[in-house]
mmCIF file of C-alpha atoms in Angstrom:
data_model
loop_
_atom_site.group_PDB
_atom_site.id
_atom_site.type_symbol
_atom_site.label_atom_id
_atom_site.label_comp_id
_atom_site.label_asym_id
_atom_site.label_seq_id
_atom_site.Cartn_x
_atom_site.Cartn_y
_atom_site.Cartn_z
ATOM 1 C CA MET A 1 25.750 22.516 11.167
ATOM 2 C CA SER A 2 22.064 22.691 11.192
ATOM 3 C CA THR A 3 20.149 20.397 8.820
ATOM 4 C CA ASN A 4 18.567 21.717 5.307
ATOM 5 C CA VAL A 5 14.958 20.388 5.816
ATOM 6 C CA THR A 6 12.935 23.495 4.716
ATOM 7 C CA PRO A 7 8.969 23.461 5.306
ATOM 8 C CA GLU A 8 8.590 23.468 1.577
ATOM 9 C CA MET A 9 10.089 19.861 1.522
ATOM 10 C CA LEU A 10 7.728 18.961 4.424
ATOM 11 C CA THR A 11 4.854 20.461 2.824
ATOM 12 C CA MET A 12 5.500 18.630 -0.147
ATOM 13 C CA ILE A 13 6.014 15.126 1.893
ATOM 14 C CA TYR A 14 2.702 15.993 3.779
ATOM 15 C CA GLN A 15 0.793 16.534 0.171
ATOM 16 C CA PHE A 16 2.188 13.229 -1.486
ATOM 17 C CA THR A 17 1.294 11.453 2.008
ATOM 18 C CA ALA A 18 -2.532 12.824 1.348
ATOM 19 C CA LEU A 19 -2.552 12.079 -2.092
ATOM 20 C CA GLY A 20 -1.503 8.049 -1.583
ATOM 21 C CA VAL A 21 -3.613 7.586 1.219
ATOM 22 C CA SER A 22 -6.423 9.022 -0.747
ATOM 23 C CA ILE A 23 -5.556 6.554 -3.446
ATOM 24 C CA ILE A 24 -5.202 3.762 -1.173
ATOM 25 C CA LEU A 25 -8.892 4.566 0.248
ATOM 26 C CA ALA A 26 -10.517 4.936 -3.165
ATOM 27 C CA GLY A 27 -9.002 1.182 -3.884
ATOM 28 C CA GLY A 28 -10.359 0.212 -1.082
ATOM 29 C CA GLY A 29 -13.659 1.164 -1.365
ATOM 30 C CA ILE A 30 -13.548 -0.291 -5.009
ATOM 31 C CA GLY A 31 -12.440 -3.463 -3.835
ATOM 32 C CA PHE A 32 -15.396 -3.704 -1.303
ATOM 33 C CA ALA A 33 -17.703 -2.774 -3.932
ATOM 34 C CA ILE A 34 -15.954 -5.402 -6.493
ATOM 35 C CA GLY A 35 -15.918 -8.225 -3.773
ATOM 36 C CA CYS A 36 -19.497 -7.754 -2.590
ATOM 37 C CA GLY A 37 -20.646 -7.927 -6.261
ATOM 38 C CA VAL A 38 -18.906 -11.038 -7.391
ATOM 39 C CA VAL A 39 -20.030 -12.997 -4.124
ATOM 40 C CA CYS A 40 -23.526 -12.139 -4.474
ATOM 41 C CA GLY A 41 -23.402 -12.577 -8.392
ATOM 42 C CA LYS A 42 -21.391 -16.007 -7.640
ATOM 43 C CA THR A 43 -24.234 -17.003 -4.970
ATOM 44 C CA MET A 44 -27.373 -15.845 -7.009
ATOM 45 C CA GLU A 45 -25.798 -18.005 -10.095
ATOM 46 C CA CYS A 46 -25.573 -21.029 -7.658
ATOM 47 C CA TYR A 47 -28.823 -20.625 -6.406
ATOM 48 C CA THR A 48 -30.633 -20.583 -9.651
ATOM 49 C CA ARG A 49 -28.764 -23.756 -10.441
ATOM 50 C CA LEU A 50 -29.617 -25.254 -7.084
ATOM 51 C CA PRO A 51 -32.633 -23.926 -5.738
ATOM 52 C CA ASP A 52 -32.865 -26.545 -2.767
ATOM 53 C CA THR A 53 -29.537 -25.271 -1.439
ATOM 54 C CA ARG A 54 -30.970 -21.406 -0.476
ATOM 55 C CA ALA A 55 -30.013 -21.939 2.850
ATOM 56 C CA THR A 56 -26.646 -22.858 2.770
ATOM 57 C CA LEU A 57 -25.606 -20.486 0.105
ATOM 58 C CA MET A 58 -27.148 -17.522 1.829
ATOM 59 C CA MET A 59 -25.407 -18.323 4.934
ATOM 60 C CA ASP A 60 -22.088 -18.682 3.324
ATOM 61 C CA MET A 61 -22.805 -15.420 1.148
ATOM 62 C CA PHE A 62 -23.363 -13.243 4.293
ATOM 63 C CA VAL A 63 -20.484 -15.049 5.871
ATOM 64 C CA PHE A 64 -17.895 -14.001 3.031
ATOM 65 C CA THR A 65 -19.526 -10.697 2.562
ATOM 66 C CA GLY A 66 -18.776 -9.926 6.509
ATOM 67 C CA PHE A 67 -15.084 -10.737 5.702
ATOM 68 C CA VAL A 68 -14.718 -8.743 2.839
ATOM 69 C CA SER A 69 -16.568 -5.357 4.497
ATOM 70 C CA ASN A 70 -13.838 -5.506 6.909
ATOM 71 C CA PHE A 71 -11.426 -4.809 4.001
ATOM 72 C CA PRO A 72 -12.033 -0.929 4.033
ATOM 73 C CA PHE A 73 -11.736 -0.756 7.247
ATOM 74 C CA ILE A 74 -8.300 -2.130 7.453
ATOM 75 C CA VAL A 75 -6.949 -0.057 4.054
ATOM 76 C CA LEU A 76 -8.587 3.055 6.753
ATOM 77 C CA ALA A 77 -6.257 2.037 9.863
ATOM 78 C CA PHE A 78 -3.153 1.793 7.338
ATOM 79 C CA GLY A 79 -4.152 5.041 5.832
ATOM 80 C CA SER A 80 -4.270 7.244 8.742
ATOM 81 C CA TRP A 81 -1.497 5.716 10.294
ATOM 82 C CA PHE A 82 0.639 7.141 7.169
ATOM 83 C CA LEU A 83 -1.192 10.532 7.498
ATOM 84 C CA PHE A 84 -1.256 11.164 11.079
ATOM 85 C CA ALA A 85 2.269 9.524 12.094
ATOM 86 C CA ASN A 86 3.762 10.128 8.974
ATOM 87 C CA PRO A 87 7.156 7.983 8.844
ATOM 88 C CA PHE A 88 8.034 10.044 6.304
ATOM 89 C CA VAL A 89 9.124 12.984 7.894
ATOM 90 C CA ASP A 90 11.379 11.376 10.065
ATOM 91 C CA THR A 91 12.866 9.667 7.176
ATOM 92 C CA LEU A 92 13.609 12.720 5.925
ATOM 93 C CA LYS A 93 15.086 14.799 8.981
ATOM 94 C CA ALA A 94 17.325 11.315 9.421
ATOM 95 C CA ALA A 95 18.634 11.651 5.769
ATOM 96 C CA ALA A 96 19.243 15.423 6.444
ATOM 97 C CA ASP A 97 21.257 14.703 9.270
ATOM 98 C CA ALA A 98 23.072 11.731 7.457
ATOM 99 C CA LEU A 99 24.327 14.297 4.629
ATOM 100 C CA VAL A 100 25.052 17.179 7.132
ATOM 101 C CA ASN A 101 27.158 14.783 8.954
ATOM 102 C CA GLU A 102 28.768 13.147 5.616
ATOM 103 C CA ILE A 103 29.555 16.521 4.150
ATOM 104 C CA SER A 104 31.221 18.048 7.410
ATOM 105 C CA LEU A 105 33.114 14.801 7.626
ATOM 106 C CA ALA A 106 34.797 15.517 3.705
ATOM 107 C CA GLN A 107 35.649 18.608 5.156
#
C-alpha cells in the first residue's frame, strides 16, 4: 500500500514552517532591539549618577551589547534549519507510513 501524502499536505507544511520561521526571526530582531536599548539606557543612567566610572561602564556596555548582538544570528541559524532541512516533512511521511501499516494489519 502506498502512503497518502499529497502535495497539498507538503505545501501546507512548508507554508506553516515559513510562517513560523518569519515569526521567530521577527522575535529575534525585536529582542535584540529591546536588549540593546535596555543595556544602553541603564549604562547612561549609571553614567549620570557616577560620572567617574565612565570607562568601566562603557566597556561593560560594549561587551554586553556584543553578547546580545549574537542572539539574532543564533535565531537565524535555527530558522534556516527549520526552513531548509524541514524535519516536519519526514515526520509526516513516517506518520503516514505507520497509519498505512496499522490499517493493513487491521484488515
